[in-house]
Amino acid sequence: MNIDYKLLMDTAKEASKMSYSPFSRFAVGAGVLAASGKIYSGCNVENSSFGMTICAERCAICKAISEGEKEILAVAIYSPNADSCNPCGACRQVMYEFQGDNEIEIITEEMGNLEIKKMSEFLPFGFKI
Ligand code: THU
């Protein structure tokens, strides 16, 4: 499938506006392309009990999976509060769970330019049962 990286990043940017991050004041948005071709958005959702916070990537992935998606092709991540925003370790593991035969592509914006990397660059030797 031809991946529209810019569209995915625009989705992440739009979603970051919905961020609920009163504690860290660090907004994050994510755009997830599923194997069906549909794009899902997500933002970070913090909680007064800090450890309950859900990252933007996991929010978007859960939306996709709960809508019946089985596989994820690409994930774009954006924060208006950083020059670039890489996925945390927990999100990398969750992405890896839904990787199909082709490696998930991870899109970030580094100083205004799109950076496209493979899942294995972020999580080599990932764990899967
Ligand atoms: N955050 C994400 O949403 N995604 C990441 O991959 C990194 C961290 C959020 C969690 C928390 O709300 C805020 O960024 C600061 O850690």
Short mmCIF file of C-alpha atoms and ligand atoms in Angstrom, two decimals:
data_model
loop_
_atom_site.label_atom_id
_atom_site.label_comp_id
_atom_site.label_asym_id
_atom_site.label_seq_id
_atom_site.Cartn_x
_atom_site.Cartn_y
_atom_site.Cartn_z
CA MET A 1 0.00 0.00 0.00
CA ASN A 2 1.20 3.51 -0.82
CA ILE A 3 1.54 5.35 2.46
CA ASP A 4 0.68 9.04 2.56
CA TYR A 5 3.18 10.05 5.25
CA LYS A 6 2.15 13.69 5.23
CA LEU A 7 -1.51 12.85 5.71
CA LEU A 8 -0.58 10.59 8.62
CA MET A 9 1.52 13.35 10.18
CA ASP A 10 -1.27 15.88 9.65
CA THR A 11 -3.59 13.48 11.47
CA ALA A 12 -1.11 13.31 14.37
CA LYS A 13 -0.83 17.11 14.46
CA GLU A 14 -4.59 17.55 14.51
CA ALA A 15 -4.95 14.92 17.23
CA SER A 16 -2.32 16.60 19.42
CA LYS A 17 -4.78 19.50 19.78
CA MET A 18 -7.07 17.14 21.71
CA SER A 19 -4.30 16.15 24.16
CA TYR A 20 -5.36 16.02 27.80
CA SER A 21 -2.03 16.79 29.46
CA PRO A 22 -2.58 19.22 32.36
CA PHE A 23 0.18 17.58 34.42
CA SER A 24 3.11 17.35 32.02
CA ARG A 25 1.89 20.06 29.65
CA PHE A 26 3.45 17.88 26.95
CA ALA A 27 0.91 17.32 24.19
CA VAL A 28 1.26 14.36 21.84
CA GLY A 29 -0.78 13.25 18.84
CA ALA A 30 -0.60 10.07 16.79
CA GLY A 31 -1.89 8.90 13.43
CA VAL A 32 -2.13 5.17 12.80
CA LEU A 33 -2.58 3.59 9.38
CA ALA A 34 -4.21 0.16 9.64
CA ALA A 35 -4.06 -2.62 7.05
CA SER A 36 -7.63 -1.80 5.92
CA GLY A 37 -6.36 1.60 4.75
CA LYS A 38 -8.21 3.46 7.47
CA ILE A 39 -6.42 6.07 9.57
CA TYR A 40 -7.01 6.37 13.31
CA SER A 41 -5.98 9.28 15.52
CA GLY A 42 -5.04 9.43 19.17
CA CYS A 43 -3.75 11.83 21.80
CA ASN A 44 -2.19 11.40 25.21
CA VAL A 45 -4.70 11.22 28.04
CA GLU A 46 -3.20 11.92 31.45
CA ASN A 47 -4.66 11.19 34.86
CA SER A 48 -4.44 12.56 38.40
CA SER A 49 -3.06 9.13 39.24
CA PHE A 50 -0.06 9.77 36.98
CA GLY A 51 0.72 6.14 36.15
CA MET A 52 -2.68 5.75 34.49
CA THR A 53 -1.62 8.04 31.64
CA ILE A 54 -2.21 6.68 28.15
CA CYS A 55 0.17 7.72 25.38
CA ALA A 56 -1.12 9.05 22.06
CA GLU A 57 0.17 6.04 20.12
CA ARG A 58 -1.53 3.49 22.35
CA CYS A 59 -4.73 5.55 22.30
CA ALA A 60 -4.79 5.44 18.47
CA ILE A 61 -3.79 1.77 18.30
CA CYS A 62 -6.55 0.79 20.74
CA LYS A 63 -9.07 2.73 18.66
CA ALA A 64 -7.95 0.81 15.56
CA ILE A 65 -7.96 -2.62 17.17
CA SER A 66 -11.28 -2.04 18.87
CA GLU A 67 -12.76 -1.16 15.46
CA GLY A 68 -11.72 -4.56 14.12
CA GLU A 69 -8.27 -3.85 12.67
CA LYS A 70 -5.77 -6.70 12.96
CA GLU A 71 -2.60 -5.15 11.60
CA ILE A 72 -0.87 -1.79 11.63
CA LEU A 73 1.24 -0.47 8.77
CA ALA A 74 2.45 2.92 9.99
CA VAL A 75 2.39 5.25 12.98
CA ALA A 76 3.04 9.01 12.91
CA ILE A 77 3.88 10.82 16.14
CA TYR A 78 3.88 14.54 16.82
CA SER A 79 4.34 16.86 19.75
CA PRO A 80 4.04 20.64 19.46
CA ASN A 81 6.31 20.78 22.53
CA ALA A 82 9.37 19.06 21.07
CA ASP A 83 11.58 19.23 17.98
CA SER A 84 10.85 15.55 17.50
CA CYS A 85 8.87 12.97 19.43
CA ASN A 86 9.89 9.31 19.50
CA PRO A 87 7.60 6.58 20.85
CA CYS A 88 8.20 5.42 24.43
CA GLY A 89 9.22 1.84 25.16
CA ALA A 90 5.72 0.73 26.15
CA CYS A 91 4.27 2.05 22.88
CA ARG A 92 6.99 0.32 20.87
CA GLN A 93 6.03 -3.01 22.40
CA VAL A 94 2.31 -2.39 21.73
CA MET A 95 3.04 -1.45 18.09
CA TYR A 96 5.15 -4.57 17.67
CA GLU A 97 2.22 -6.76 18.71
CA PHE A 98 0.25 -5.62 15.65
CA GLN A 99 3.03 -5.74 13.07
CA GLY A 100 2.28 -7.96 10.08
CA ASP A 101 4.73 -9.40 7.54
CA ASN A 102 5.96 -5.93 6.61
CA GLU A 103 7.67 -3.82 9.23
CA ILE A 104 5.65 -0.99 10.69
CA GLU A 105 6.90 2.39 9.51
CA ILE A 106 7.31 5.06 12.16
CA ILE A 107 7.05 8.67 11.08
CA THR A 108 8.33 11.56 13.16
CA GLU A 109 8.92 15.20 12.37
CA GLU A 110 12.48 16.26 13.09
CA MET A 111 12.94 20.02 13.00
CA GLY A 112 10.08 20.28 10.50
CA ASN A 113 11.16 17.41 8.21
CA LEU A 114 9.45 14.03 8.00
CA GLU A 115 11.64 11.13 9.17
CA ILE A 116 10.54 7.63 8.20
CA LYS A 117 12.05 4.68 10.03
CA LYS A 118 11.33 0.97 10.44
CA MET A 119 9.98 -0.63 13.58
CA SER A 120 13.18 -2.67 14.02
CA GLU A 121 15.18 0.54 14.41
CA PHE A 122 13.08 1.38 17.44
CA LEU A 123 12.62 -2.12 18.81
CA PRO A 124 15.10 -4.73 17.64
CA PHE A 125 14.48 -8.28 18.88
CA GLY A 126 10.89 -7.42 19.92
CA PHE A 127 8.91 -9.86 22.01
CA LYS A 128 5.89 -11.73 20.65
CA ILE A 129 4.25 -14.99 21.70
N1 THU B 1 3.73 10.51 25.70
C1 THU B 1 3.05 10.03 24.60
O1 THU B 1 1.86 10.30 24.43
N2 THU B 1 3.73 9.24 23.74
C2 THU B 1 5.04 8.87 23.86
O2 THU B 1 5.51 8.01 23.14
C3 THU B 1 5.86 9.56 24.86
C4 THU B 1 5.10 10.18 25.99
C5 THU B 1 3.01 11.37 26.65
C6 THU B 1 2.76 10.73 27.98
C7 THU B 1 2.61 11.93 28.87
O3 THU B 1 1.27 12.39 28.84
C8 THU B 1 3.48 12.99 28.22
O4 THU B 1 3.76 12.52 26.91
C9 THU B 1 4.78 13.25 28.95
O5 THU B 1 5.46 12.09 29.20
#
